[in-house]
Amino acid sequence: MCGIAGEVRLDGRRPDVAAVAAMADAMERRGPDAAGTWAQGRVALGHRRLRIIDLSEHGAQPMVDAELGLSVCFNGCIYNYEALRDELSGHGYRFFSHSDTEVLIKAYHRWGDRFVERLHGMFAFALVERDSGRVLLGRDRLGIKPLYVSETPDRVRFASAVPALLAGGDVDTRIDPVALHHYLSFHSVVPPPLTILEGVKKVPPATLVALEPDGRRTEEVYWRPDFTRHDDRAGWSARDWEDAVLDALRLAVERRLVADVPVGCLLSGGVDSSLIVGLLAEAGQHGLQTFSIGFESVGGVEGDEFRWSDIVAERFATDHHQMRIGADRMLPALSEAIAAMSEPMVSHDCVAFYLLSQEVSKHVRVVQSGQGADEVFAGYHWYPPMMEPGAQSIEGSVAAYRAAFFDRDPEALRLLAAAGQVPDGDPSGRFVADHFAVPGAATGTDRALRLDTTVMLVDDPVKRVDNMTMAWGLEGRVPFLDHELVELAATCPPELKTAHGGKGVLKEAARRVIPHEVIDRPKGYFPVPALTHLEGPYLEMVREALHAPAAKERGLFRPEAVDALLADPNGRLTPLRGNELWQIGLLELWLQGHGITGPAA
């Protein structure tokens, strides 16, 4: 896992290698082990390396294959690279390294753009053809690895993180009004290609972007999960589905053991992470290192779930690390976590992941994590209402989803955002309605699951894991987002997934592997009490950000709305129990932390 950056000129000039080097340097924490730049013709590439596979210099990047006339910078991991390498060797290809990066080069040469369909893994890459100057950008199916783009009429720049693009300069940092509408409505999710900044876009998941030598730009979506029932599974019993899910997850977990360094596991004590630990133990991972984190209780909110993680650690005899974080570490870590965000992420467990990753990185460089199970197997409370008769039409689906997930309706947003800062109408509602109307998901629950799996999951939990782990040079792998497991789960009847309070089919399969206590417990979340209940220095931090000169110049929010939230900092919660004051405060903290000033538009 690494950080990539690059520039492609569109005006016949040489690329700005210094700007590309600055972008790469801004991602040193993503790749602390090595750095490299490369330039030829109209293209320059930059890279920061975290050594996970082929620890030698043969695996260094940007990687150049002079024989094939191809260069690449790549972030991620190809779990089936050894099988692909064997297949390519059978076609006569010679390898100079043992890295998955070189497999990308040879696979592209052999199979062209469709090579991505053969990859099992998480990835973002830029491939360059020496002789033609063609550049191909690509992102994995579930968007596990980020890829941001900044364009002007003269050039295209790309990087693994927004702060890296900012370090390269020449970025339009005005606030995108539609993105702001999404941020304040769609639970702080800004769907691709937008970001909160007008001049930065993100490559959507499962997408290839080709920059052709003649100036043409094409985009292709190479994967779409099908959320309909399949005839060949029509006769499956609940037990058959449990068998299939467990087999697919077992394979996903085993795939993510590929590394030349030890692989650990984050263990919250919930079903998802506990099941991964159980399956790793099944696979023969004796002495597996597992990691849990807890905080001091605040305002009656409990700050850890150690009693559950301890049960699992004891059952599978893991080398368990229990990390207790004192209040003195929270405040400075919060500022650091915000600085590590590629985009504003309102979830208060970002700082938990940040601190957990800091401690875990002292022991291992790769961890498996349970993110994605709730979106793939219907673990959230808004999925059962999507099964009601009134939620089966497109209009009914949108209304039911909106009632559970959206933070504000258009009228509430109008009372919060300053005049002219968000567009008229309801672009966030239209986005959901348009997504629900796409064929391939015929029920309300299937529509919600498809949206959450391909959009919300990508731009909330998955992005959170990537940003916070990579801030400490730690590679996070997410077996629940194995694309074959996602494809299987998408075809599973919704009633099997929503059973037993959510994730029914997964819970029943898990009973064969892990203790029943962690399955039948109430659903938990990463508890960070200091941010759940704003008070003391945390409240003052938000107050200062919203009253800062930069915030007043930007003028995103109505002063009277800000004053009302500050007067009752914990009294206004969104339907998902998010703190409304924290949401707007976090946005300003992120903008100011990255030096973004000036009017919003």
Coordinates of C-alpha atoms in Angstrom, one line a residue:
M1 CA 0.0 0.0 0.0
C2 CA 1.3 3.4 -0.9
G3 CA 0.6 6.9 -2.2
I4 CA 0.6 7.7 -5.9
A5 CA 0.7 11.0 -7.7
G6 CA 1.2 12.3 -11.3
E7 CA 0.7 14.9 -14.0
V8 CA -0.4 14.5 -17.6
R9 CA 0.2 17.5 -19.8
L10 CA -2.5 18.4 -22.4
D11 CA -0.7 21.4 -24.0
G12 CA 2.5 19.8 -25.4
R13 CA 4.7 21.0 -22.5
R14 CA 6.8 19.0 -20.2
P15 CA 5.2 17.9 -16.9
D16 CA 6.0 19.8 -13.7
V17 CA 8.2 17.2 -11.9
A18 CA 8.7 19.5 -8.9
A19 CA 4.9 19.7 -8.4
V20 CA 4.6 15.9 -8.6
A21 CA 7.4 15.4 -6.1
A22 CA 5.7 17.8 -3.8
M23 CA 2.5 15.8 -4.1
A24 CA 4.3 12.6 -3.3
D25 CA 6.2 14.1 -0.4
A26 CA 2.8 15.2 1.1
M27 CA 1.9 11.5 1.3
E28 CA 5.1 10.4 3.1
R29 CA 3.1 8.9 5.9
R30 CA 1.1 6.7 3.5
G31 CA 4.5 5.4 2.2
P32 CA 7.3 5.9 4.7
D33 CA 9.7 3.4 3.3
A34 CA 10.8 4.9 0.0
A35 CA 10.0 7.6 -2.6
G36 CA 10.4 7.9 -6.4
T37 CA 9.6 10.0 -9.4
W38 CA 9.7 9.4 -13.1
A39 CA 9.0 11.5 -16.1
Q40 CA 8.9 11.0 -19.9
G41 CA 7.2 12.9 -22.6
R42 CA 4.0 14.5 -21.3
V43 CA 3.8 12.4 -18.1
A44 CA 5.4 12.5 -14.7
L45 CA 4.7 10.0 -11.9
G46 CA 5.4 10.1 -8.2
H47 CA 5.2 7.4 -5.5
R48 CA 5.6 6.8 -1.8
R49 CA 6.1 3.2 -0.8
L50 CA 5.0 1.0 2.1
R51 CA 6.9 -2.3 1.7
I52 CA 4.4 -5.2 2.0
I53 CA 5.1 -7.5 -1.0
D54 CA 8.6 -8.0 -2.5
L55 CA 10.5 -5.9 0.1
S56 CA 13.5 -5.5 -2.2
E57 CA 14.3 -2.6 -4.4
H58 CA 13.1 -4.7 -7.4
G59 CA 9.6 -3.7 -6.2
A60 CA 10.3 0.0 -6.1
Q61 CA 8.0 2.5 -7.9
P62 CA 7.3 4.2 -10.2
M63 CA 8.1 0.9 -12.0
V64 CA 9.3 0.9 -15.6
D65 CA 9.3 -2.1 -17.9
A66 CA 11.6 -1.0 -20.7
E67 CA 11.0 -4.1 -22.7
L68 CA 7.3 -3.6 -22.8
G69 CA 7.4 0.2 -22.9
L70 CA 5.2 0.6 -19.9
S71 CA 5.4 2.5 -16.6
V72 CA 3.1 2.4 -13.6
C73 CA 2.5 3.8 -10.1
F74 CA 0.2 1.7 -8.0
N75 CA -1.5 1.8 -4.6
G76 CA -3.0 -1.3 -3.1
C77 CA -2.6 -5.0 -3.2
I78 CA -3.5 -7.6 -5.9
Y79 CA -4.3 -10.7 -3.8
N80 CA -4.2 -13.1 -6.7
Y81 CA -1.0 -11.8 -8.2
E82 CA 0.9 -15.1 -7.8
A83 CA -1.7 -17.0 -9.9
L84 CA -1.7 -14.2 -12.5
R85 CA 2.1 -14.2 -12.6
D86 CA 2.1 -18.0 -13.3
E87 CA -0.5 -17.5 -16.1
L88 CA 1.5 -14.7 -17.6
S89 CA 4.8 -16.7 -17.4
G90 CA 3.0 -19.4 -19.4
H91 CA 2.5 -16.8 -22.1
G92 CA 6.2 -16.1 -22.2
Y93 CA 6.5 -13.0 -19.9
R94 CA 9.7 -12.6 -18.0
F95 CA 9.7 -11.0 -14.5
F96 CA 12.4 -9.0 -12.8
S97 CA 10.7 -8.7 -9.4
H98 CA 8.3 -10.7 -7.2
S99 CA 5.9 -7.8 -6.8
D100 CA 2.2 -7.5 -7.6
T101 CA 3.1 -4.1 -9.2
E102 CA 5.0 -5.9 -12.1
V103 CA 2.0 -8.2 -12.6
L104 CA -0.1 -5.2 -13.3
I105 CA 2.2 -4.1 -16.1
K106 CA 2.3 -7.5 -17.7
A107 CA -1.4 -8.1 -17.3
Y108 CA -2.2 -4.8 -19.0
H109 CA 0.2 -5.6 -21.9
R110 CA -1.4 -9.1 -22.3
W111 CA -5.1 -8.3 -21.9
G112 CA -5.4 -4.5 -22.4
D113 CA -7.9 -2.5 -20.4
R114 CA -10.0 -5.6 -19.5
F115 CA -7.1 -6.9 -17.3
V116 CA -8.8 -5.2 -14.3
E117 CA -11.6 -7.9 -14.6
R118 CA -9.0 -10.5 -13.6
L119 CA -7.8 -8.7 -10.5
H120 CA -8.8 -9.7 -7.0
G121 CA -7.8 -6.9 -4.8
M122 CA -7.8 -3.2 -3.9
F123 CA -6.1 -0.8 -6.2
A124 CA -5.7 2.6 -7.7
F125 CA -3.1 2.9 -10.5
A126 CA -1.8 5.0 -13.4
L127 CA -0.4 3.1 -16.4
V128 CA 1.6 4.9 -19.0
E129 CA 2.4 3.7 -22.5
R130 CA 5.9 5.0 -23.5
D131 CA 5.4 5.0 -27.3
S132 CA 1.9 6.4 -27.5
G133 CA 1.7 8.5 -24.4
R134 CA -1.6 7.0 -23.4
V135 CA -2.4 7.0 -19.7
L136 CA -4.9 4.7 -18.0
L137 CA -6.2 5.5 -14.5
G138 CA -8.1 2.9 -12.6
R139 CA -9.8 2.2 -9.3
D140 CA -10.9 -1.0 -7.7
R141 CA -14.5 -2.2 -7.8
L142 CA -15.5 -1.1 -4.3
G143 CA -13.4 2.1 -4.2
I144 CA -11.2 0.8 -1.3
K145 CA -8.2 2.7 -2.7
P146 CA -8.8 6.4 -3.3
L147 CA -7.9 8.3 -6.5
Y148 CA -8.4 12.1 -6.8
V149 CA -8.0 14.3 -9.9
S150 CA -7.5 18.0 -10.5
E151 CA -7.8 19.3 -14.0
T152 CA -7.2 22.5 -15.9
P153 CA -7.3 23.1 -19.7
D154 CA -3.5 22.4 -19.8
R155 CA -3.0 19.4 -17.5
V156 CA -4.5 16.6 -15.4
R157 CA -3.1 15.8 -12.0
F158 CA -4.0 12.9 -9.8
A159 CA -3.1 11.6 -6.3
S160 CA -4.2 9.3 -3.5
A161 CA -5.2 12.2 -1.3
V162 CA -6.7 15.6 -1.6
P163 CA -4.0 17.2 0.6
A164 CA -1.4 15.9 -1.9
L165 CA -3.1 17.7 -4.8
L166 CA -3.2 20.9 -2.7
A167 CA 0.5 20.5 -2.1
G168 CA 1.1 20.6 -5.9
G169 CA -0.6 24.0 -6.1
D170 CA -3.0 25.4 -8.7
V171 CA -6.2 23.9 -7.3
D172 CA -9.6 25.7 -7.3
T173 CA -10.5 25.5 -3.6
R174 CA -13.9 27.1 -3.9
I175 CA -16.7 25.1 -2.2
D176 CA -18.7 23.0 -4.6
P177 CA -22.4 24.0 -3.9
V178 CA -23.8 20.6 -4.9
A179 CA -21.2 18.8 -2.8
L180 CA -22.1 21.0 0.2
H181 CA -25.7 20.1 -0.3
H182 CA -24.8 16.4 -0.2
Y183 CA -22.5 16.9 2.9
L184 CA -25.3 18.6 4.9
S185 CA -28.1 16.3 3.6
F186 CA -26.7 12.9 2.8
H187 CA -25.1 12.2 6.1
S188 CA -21.9 13.9 5.1
V189 CA -21.5 11.6 2.1
V190 CA -20.4 13.4 -1.1
P191 CA -20.9 10.9 -4.0
P192 CA -18.3 10.8 -6.8
P193 CA -17.2 12.4 -8.9
L194 CA -17.6 15.4 -6.6
T195 CA -15.6 16.5 -3.6
I196 CA -16.3 19.4 -1.3
L197 CA -13.8 21.4 -3.4
E198 CA -14.8 22.7 -6.8
G199 CA -11.4 21.9 -8.4
V200 CA -11.0 18.4 -7.1
K201 CA -12.9 15.3 -8.4
K202 CA -12.6 11.7 -7.5
V203 CA -12.5 8.7 -9.9
P204 CA -15.6 6.6 -9.1
P205 CA -15.2 3.0 -8.0
A206 CA -14.9 0.3 -10.7
T207 CA -14.0 3.0 -13.2
L208 CA -11.2 3.3 -15.8
V209 CA -10.2 6.7 -17.1
A210 CA -8.2 6.8 -20.4
L211 CA -6.3 9.9 -21.4
E212 CA -5.6 9.3 -25.1
P213 CA -2.7 10.8 -27.0
D214 CA -5.1 12.8 -29.2
G215 CA -6.6 14.6 -26.2
R216 CA -9.7 12.4 -25.9
R217 CA -10.8 11.4 -22.4
T218 CA -13.0 8.3 -21.9
E219 CA -14.5 6.7 -18.8
E220 CA -15.7 3.1 -18.5
V221 CA -17.4 1.4 -15.5
Y222 CA -16.2 -2.1 -15.6
W223 CA -18.2 -3.7 -12.8
R224 CA -21.7 -3.3 -11.5
P225 CA -23.2 -5.7 -8.8
D226 CA -26.5 -7.2 -9.6
F227 CA -29.1 -7.0 -6.8
T228 CA -31.7 -9.4 -8.3
R229 CA -32.4 -13.0 -7.6
H230 CA -30.7 -15.6 -9.8
D231 CA -32.6 -18.7 -11.1
D232 CA -29.8 -21.1 -10.3
R233 CA -30.2 -20.2 -6.6
A234 CA -33.9 -20.1 -6.5
G235 CA -34.1 -23.4 -4.7
W236 CA -31.5 -22.6 -2.0
S237 CA -32.6 -23.0 1.6
A238 CA -31.4 -20.6 4.4
R239 CA -28.8 -23.2 5.2
D240 CA -27.5 -23.2 1.6
W241 CA -27.1 -19.4 1.8
E242 CA -25.3 -19.7 5.1
D243 CA -22.9 -22.3 3.6
A244 CA -22.2 -20.1 0.6
V245 CA -21.6 -17.0 2.6
L246 CA -19.3 -18.7 5.0
D247 CA -17.3 -20.4 2.1
A248 CA -17.0 -17.0 0.3
L249 CA -15.9 -15.2 3.4
R250 CA -13.4 -17.9 4.3
L251 CA -11.9 -17.5 0.8
A252 CA -11.9 -13.7 1.2
V253 CA -10.0 -13.9 4.5
E254 CA -7.5 -16.3 3.2
R255 CA -6.8 -14.2 0.1
R256 CA -6.0 -11.2 2.3
L257 CA -3.1 -13.1 4.0
V258 CA -0.9 -12.5 1.0
A259 CA 2.1 -10.5 2.3
D260 CA 5.8 -10.7 3.0
V261 CA 5.2 -9.2 6.5
P262 CA 2.9 -10.4 9.3
V263 CA -0.9 -9.8 9.1
G264 CA -2.9 -8.9 12.2
C265 CA -6.6 -8.2 12.8
L266 CA -8.6 -5.4 14.3
L267 CA -11.0 -6.8 16.9
S268 CA -13.8 -4.7 18.2
G269 CA -15.7 -7.6 19.7
G270 CA -18.6 -7.4 17.2
V271 CA -19.8 -10.1 14.9
D272 CA -17.8 -8.9 11.9
S273 CA -14.3 -8.6 13.2
S274 CA -14.8 -11.6 15.5
L275 CA -15.8 -13.8 12.6
I276 CA -12.7 -12.7 10.7
V277 CA -10.5 -13.7 13.7
G278 CA -12.3 -17.0 13.9
L279 CA -11.7 -17.8 10.2
L280 CA -8.1 -16.7 10.4
A281 CA -7.7 -19.1 13.3
E282 CA -9.3 -21.8 11.2
A283 CA -6.8 -21.0 8.4
G284 CA -4.0 -21.9 10.8
Q285 CA -3.0 -18.4 12.0
H286 CA -1.7 -19.4 15.4
G287 CA -0.6 -16.5 17.6
L288 CA -2.5 -14.0 15.5
Q289 CA -2.0 -10.5 16.7
T290 CA -5.4 -8.8 17.5
F291 CA -6.0 -5.2 18.6
S292 CA -8.8 -3.4 20.5
I293 CA -9.2 0.2 21.6
G294 CA -11.1 1.9 24.4
F295 CA -11.6 5.4 25.7
E296 CA -12.6 7.0 29.0
S297 CA -16.3 7.3 29.6
V298 CA -17.9 10.8 29.2
G299 CA -21.4 11.9 30.0
G300 CA -22.5 8.4 30.9
V301 CA -21.4 7.0 27.5
E302 CA -19.2 3.9 27.9
G303 CA -15.9 4.1 26.1
D304 CA -14.9 0.5 25.4
E305 CA -16.2 -2.9 24.4
F306 CA -13.3 -4.9 25.9
R307 CA -15.6 -7.5 27.5
W308 CA -16.6 -8.7 24.1
S309 CA -13.2 -8.6 22.3
D310 CA -11.7 -10.5 25.3
I311 CA -14.1 -13.4 24.8
V312 CA -13.0 -13.8 21.2
A313 CA -9.3 -13.3 22.0
E314 CA -9.5 -16.0 24.7
R315 CA -11.5 -18.4 22.5
F316 CA -8.9 -18.3 19.6
A317 CA -5.8 -17.8 21.8
T318 CA -4.7 -14.6 19.9
D319 CA -1.8 -12.4 20.9
H320 CA -4.3 -9.7 22.0
H321 CA -3.4 -6.0 22.5
Q322 CA -5.9 -4.0 24.5
M323 CA -5.2 -0.3 24.1
R324 CA -6.7 2.2 26.5
I325 CA -6.6 5.8 25.4
G326 CA -6.5 8.5 28.1
A327 CA -8.3 11.9 27.7
D328 CA -4.9 13.6 27.4
R329 CA -4.3 12.0 24.0
M330 CA -7.7 12.7 22.5
L331 CA -7.6 16.4 21.8
P332 CA -4.2 16.5 20.0
A333 CA -5.1 13.3 18.1
L334 CA -8.4 14.9 16.9
S335 CA -6.5 17.7 15.1
E336 CA -4.1 15.1 13.6
A337 CA -6.9 12.9 12.5
I338 CA -8.7 15.8 10.7
A339 CA -5.4 16.6 9.0
A340 CA -5.2 13.0 7.8
M341 CA -8.7 13.2 6.2
S342 CA -8.7 13.4 2.4
E343 CA -12.2 14.8 2.7
P344 CA -14.2 16.0 5.7
M345 CA -15.5 12.9 7.5
V346 CA -18.0 13.6 10.3
S347 CA -18.0 10.2 11.9
H348 CA -16.5 10.5 15.4
D349 CA -14.8 7.2 15.2
C350 CA -12.2 8.6 12.8
V351 CA -10.1 9.6 15.8
A352 CA -10.5 6.1 17.2
F353 CA -9.2 4.5 14.0
Y354 CA -6.4 7.1 14.0
L355 CA -5.2 6.3 17.5
L356 CA -5.8 2.6 17.0
S357 CA -3.7 2.6 13.9
Q358 CA -0.9 4.5 15.6
E359 CA -0.6 1.7 18.2
V360 CA -1.2 -1.2 15.8
S361 CA 1.6 0.2 13.5
K362 CA 4.1 -0.4 16.2
H363 CA 3.4 -4.2 15.9
V364 CA 2.3 -5.0 12.3
R365 CA 2.1 -3.4 8.9
V366 CA -1.0 -5.1 7.7
V367 CA -4.4 -5.7 9.4
Q368 CA -7.7 -7.2 8.4
S369 CA -10.8 -5.3 9.4
G370 CA -14.5 -5.9 9.5
Q371 CA -15.8 -2.8 7.6
G372 CA -18.4 -3.4 5.0
A373 CA -20.5 -6.1 6.6
D374 CA -23.3 -3.8 7.7
E375 CA -23.8 -2.5 4.1
V376 CA -23.3 -5.8 2.3
F377 CA -25.5 -7.9 4.7
A378 CA -28.1 -5.3 5.8
G379 CA -26.9 -4.6 9.4
Y380 CA -28.4 -1.1 9.8
H381 CA -31.8 -0.2 11.2
W382 CA -33.0 1.4 8.0
Y383 CA -33.1 -1.8 6.0
P384 CA -36.1 -3.5 7.5
P385 CA -38.5 -0.5 6.9
M386 CA -37.4 -0.7 3.2
M387 CA -39.2 -4.1 3.0
E388 CA -42.6 -2.5 3.9
P389 CA -45.2 -2.5 1.1
G390 CA -45.1 1.3 0.9
A391 CA -41.4 1.3 0.2
Q392 CA -41.5 -0.9 -3.0
S393 CA -42.1 1.8 -5.5
I394 CA -39.3 4.1 -6.4
E395 CA -41.0 7.0 -4.7
G396 CA -41.8 4.9 -1.6
S397 CA -38.2 3.7 -1.5
V398 CA -36.8 7.2 -1.6
A399 CA -39.2 8.4 1.1
A400 CA -38.3 5.5 3.5
Y401 CA -34.6 5.8 2.9
R402 CA -34.6 9.6 3.3
A403 CA -36.5 9.4 6.5
A404 CA -33.9 7.1 8.1
F405 CA -30.7 8.3 6.5
F406 CA -30.8 12.0 5.6
D407 CA -29.7 14.6 8.1
R408 CA -31.9 17.4 6.9
D409 CA -34.8 18.1 4.6
P410 CA -34.5 21.0 2.1
E411 CA -36.3 23.4 4.4
A412 CA -34.0 22.7 7.3
L413 CA -31.0 23.0 5.0
R414 CA -32.3 26.4 3.8
L415 CA -32.3 27.6 7.4
L416 CA -28.7 26.5 8.0
A417 CA -26.8 27.3 4.8
A418 CA -26.2 30.9 3.9
A419 CA -28.0 32.3 0.9
G420 CA -26.4 31.1 -2.4
Q421 CA -24.2 28.4 -0.8
V422 CA -26.3 25.5 -1.9
P423 CA -28.3 25.1 -5.1
D424 CA -32.1 25.5 -5.2
G425 CA -34.1 22.3 -5.3
D426 CA -32.9 19.0 -3.9
P427 CA -29.9 17.5 -5.7
S428 CA -29.3 15.0 -2.9
G429 CA -32.8 13.7 -3.1
R430 CA -32.6 13.5 -6.9
F431 CA -29.3 11.6 -6.6
V432 CA -31.0 8.9 -4.5
A433 CA -34.0 8.8 -6.7
D434 CA -31.9 8.4 -9.8
H435 CA -29.8 5.7 -8.2
F436 CA -32.9 3.8 -7.1
A437 CA -34.4 4.0 -10.6
V438 CA -31.4 2.2 -12.3
P439 CA -32.4 -1.4 -13.3
G440 CA -30.9 -4.3 -11.3
A441 CA -32.6 -3.8 -7.9
A442 CA -36.3 -4.4 -7.8
T443 CA -37.1 -4.1 -4.1
G444 CA -36.8 -1.2 -1.6
T445 CA -34.2 -3.1 0.4
D446 CA -32.2 -4.1 -2.6
R447 CA -32.1 -0.5 -3.8
A448 CA -30.9 0.8 -0.4
L449 CA -28.3 -1.9 -0.2
R450 CA -27.0 -1.2 -3.7
L451 CA -26.7 2.5 -2.9
D452 CA -25.0 1.9 0.4
T453 CA -22.6 -0.7 -1.0
T454 CA -21.5 1.3 -4.0
V455 CA -21.7 4.9 -2.7
M456 CA -22.2 5.4 1.1
L457 CA -19.8 2.6 2.1
V458 CA -17.1 3.9 -0.3
D459 CA -17.3 7.5 0.9
D460 CA -17.7 6.9 4.6
P461 CA -16.5 3.7 6.3
V462 CA -14.0 2.6 3.7
K463 CA -12.5 6.0 3.2
R464 CA -12.2 6.4 7.0
V465 CA -10.3 3.1 7.3
D466 CA -7.9 4.0 4.4
N467 CA -7.2 7.5 5.6
M468 CA -6.7 6.7 9.3
T469 CA -4.6 3.5 8.8
M470 CA -2.4 5.0 6.1
A471 CA -1.7 8.0 8.3
W472 CA 0.5 5.5 10.2
G473 CA 1.8 3.5 7.3
L474 CA -0.6 0.6 8.1
E475 CA -2.4 -1.3 5.4
G476 CA -6.0 -2.1 6.2
R477 CA -7.6 -5.0 4.3
V478 CA -11.4 -5.5 4.2
P479 CA -12.5 -9.1 3.4
F480 CA -16.2 -8.2 3.5
L481 CA -15.5 -6.2 0.4
D482 CA -14.2 -9.1 -1.6
H483 CA -16.1 -8.5 -4.9
E484 CA -17.1 -12.1 -5.2
L485 CA -18.6 -12.1 -1.7
V486 CA -20.4 -8.8 -2.5
E487 CA -21.8 -10.3 -5.7
L488 CA -23.1 -13.3 -3.7
A489 CA -24.6 -11.2 -1.0
A490 CA -26.3 -9.0 -3.5
T491 CA -28.3 -11.9 -4.9
C492 CA -29.3 -13.2 -1.4
P493 CA -33.1 -12.7 -0.6
P494 CA -33.4 -9.5 1.5
E495 CA -35.5 -11.2 4.2
L496 CA -32.5 -13.5 5.0
K497 CA -30.2 -10.5 5.4
T498 CA -32.6 -8.4 7.5
A499 CA -33.5 -11.3 9.8
H500 CA -32.4 -11.4 13.5
G501 CA -32.1 -7.6 13.7
G502 CA -29.9 -7.4 10.6
K503 CA -27.2 -9.5 9.0
G504 CA -29.3 -12.6 9.7
V505 CA -27.6 -14.9 7.2
L506 CA -24.2 -13.8 8.3
K507 CA -25.0 -14.2 12.0
E508 CA -26.4 -17.7 11.5
A509 CA -23.3 -18.7 9.5
A510 CA -21.1 -17.2 12.2
R511 CA -22.6 -19.5 14.9
R512 CA -20.5 -22.3 13.4
V513 CA -17.3 -20.3 14.1
I514 CA -17.5 -17.8 17.0
P515 CA -19.0 -17.7 20.5
H516 CA -22.8 -17.0 20.5
E517 CA -22.3 -14.2 23.1
V518 CA -20.8 -11.8 20.6
I519 CA -23.5 -12.7 18.0
D520 CA -26.5 -12.1 20.3
R521 CA -25.2 -8.9 22.0
P522 CA -26.7 -5.5 21.1
K523 CA -25.2 -3.9 18.1
G524 CA -22.2 -1.7 19.0
Y525 CA -20.2 1.1 17.4
F526 CA -16.7 2.4 17.9
P527 CA -17.5 4.5 21.1
V528 CA -15.8 7.9 21.3
P529 CA -17.7 9.6 24.1
A530 CA -15.8 12.9 24.0
L531 CA -17.1 13.6 20.5
T532 CA -20.5 12.0 21.0
H533 CA -21.1 14.6 23.8
L534 CA -19.4 17.9 22.9
E535 CA -18.1 19.8 26.0
G536 CA -14.9 21.4 27.4
P537 CA -12.0 21.8 25.0
Y538 CA -13.7 19.9 22.2
L539 CA -16.6 22.3 22.2
E540 CA -14.3 25.2 22.3
M541 CA -12.3 23.8 19.4
V542 CA -15.6 23.8 17.3
R543 CA -16.6 27.3 18.6
E544 CA -13.2 28.8 17.6
A545 CA -13.4 27.2 14.1
L546 CA -16.9 28.5 13.4
H547 CA -16.0 32.0 14.6
A548 CA -12.6 32.2 12.9
P549 CA -12.0 34.9 10.3
A550 CA -11.7 32.3 7.6
A551 CA -15.1 30.9 8.5
K552 CA -16.7 34.3 8.4
E553 CA -15.1 35.2 5.1
R554 CA -16.3 31.9 3.6
G555 CA -19.8 32.5 4.9
L556 CA -21.2 28.9 4.5
F557 CA -23.7 29.1 7.3
R558 CA -26.3 31.6 8.6
P559 CA -24.8 33.2 11.7
E560 CA -28.1 32.8 13.6
A561 CA -28.1 29.1 12.9
V562 CA -24.5 28.7 14.1
D563 CA -25.3 30.7 17.3
A564 CA -28.4 28.4 18.0
L565 CA -26.3 25.3 17.7
L566 CA -23.5 26.6 19.9
A567 CA -26.1 27.6 22.5
D568 CA -27.3 24.0 22.8
P569 CA -24.3 22.0 21.5
N570 CA -25.7 18.6 22.2
G571 CA -29.4 19.3 21.7
R572 CA -29.6 18.9 17.9
L573 CA -29.0 15.4 16.6
T574 CA -29.6 14.0 13.1
P575 CA -31.8 10.9 12.6
L576 CA -28.6 8.8 12.8
R577 CA -27.7 10.4 16.1
G578 CA -25.0 12.6 14.7
N579 CA -24.3 15.9 16.3
E580 CA -25.4 18.7 14.0
L581 CA -22.9 21.2 15.5
W582 CA -20.0 18.7 15.1
Q583 CA -21.0 18.3 11.4
I584 CA -20.6 21.9 10.5
G585 CA -17.6 22.4 12.9
L586 CA -15.7 19.5 11.4
L587 CA -16.1 21.0 7.9
E588 CA -14.6 24.3 9.0
L589 CA -11.9 22.5 10.9
W590 CA -10.9 20.5 7.8
L591 CA -10.9 23.5 5.5
Q592 CA -8.9 25.7 7.9
G593 CA -6.5 22.9 8.7
H594 CA -5.6 22.6 5.0
G595 CA -5.2 26.3 4.6
I596 CA -8.3 26.8 2.5
T597 CA -9.4 30.4 2.8
G598 CA -11.4 33.0 0.8
P599 CA -15.1 33.2 -0.1
A600 CA -16.9 29.9 -0.7
A601 CA -17.7 30.8 -4.3

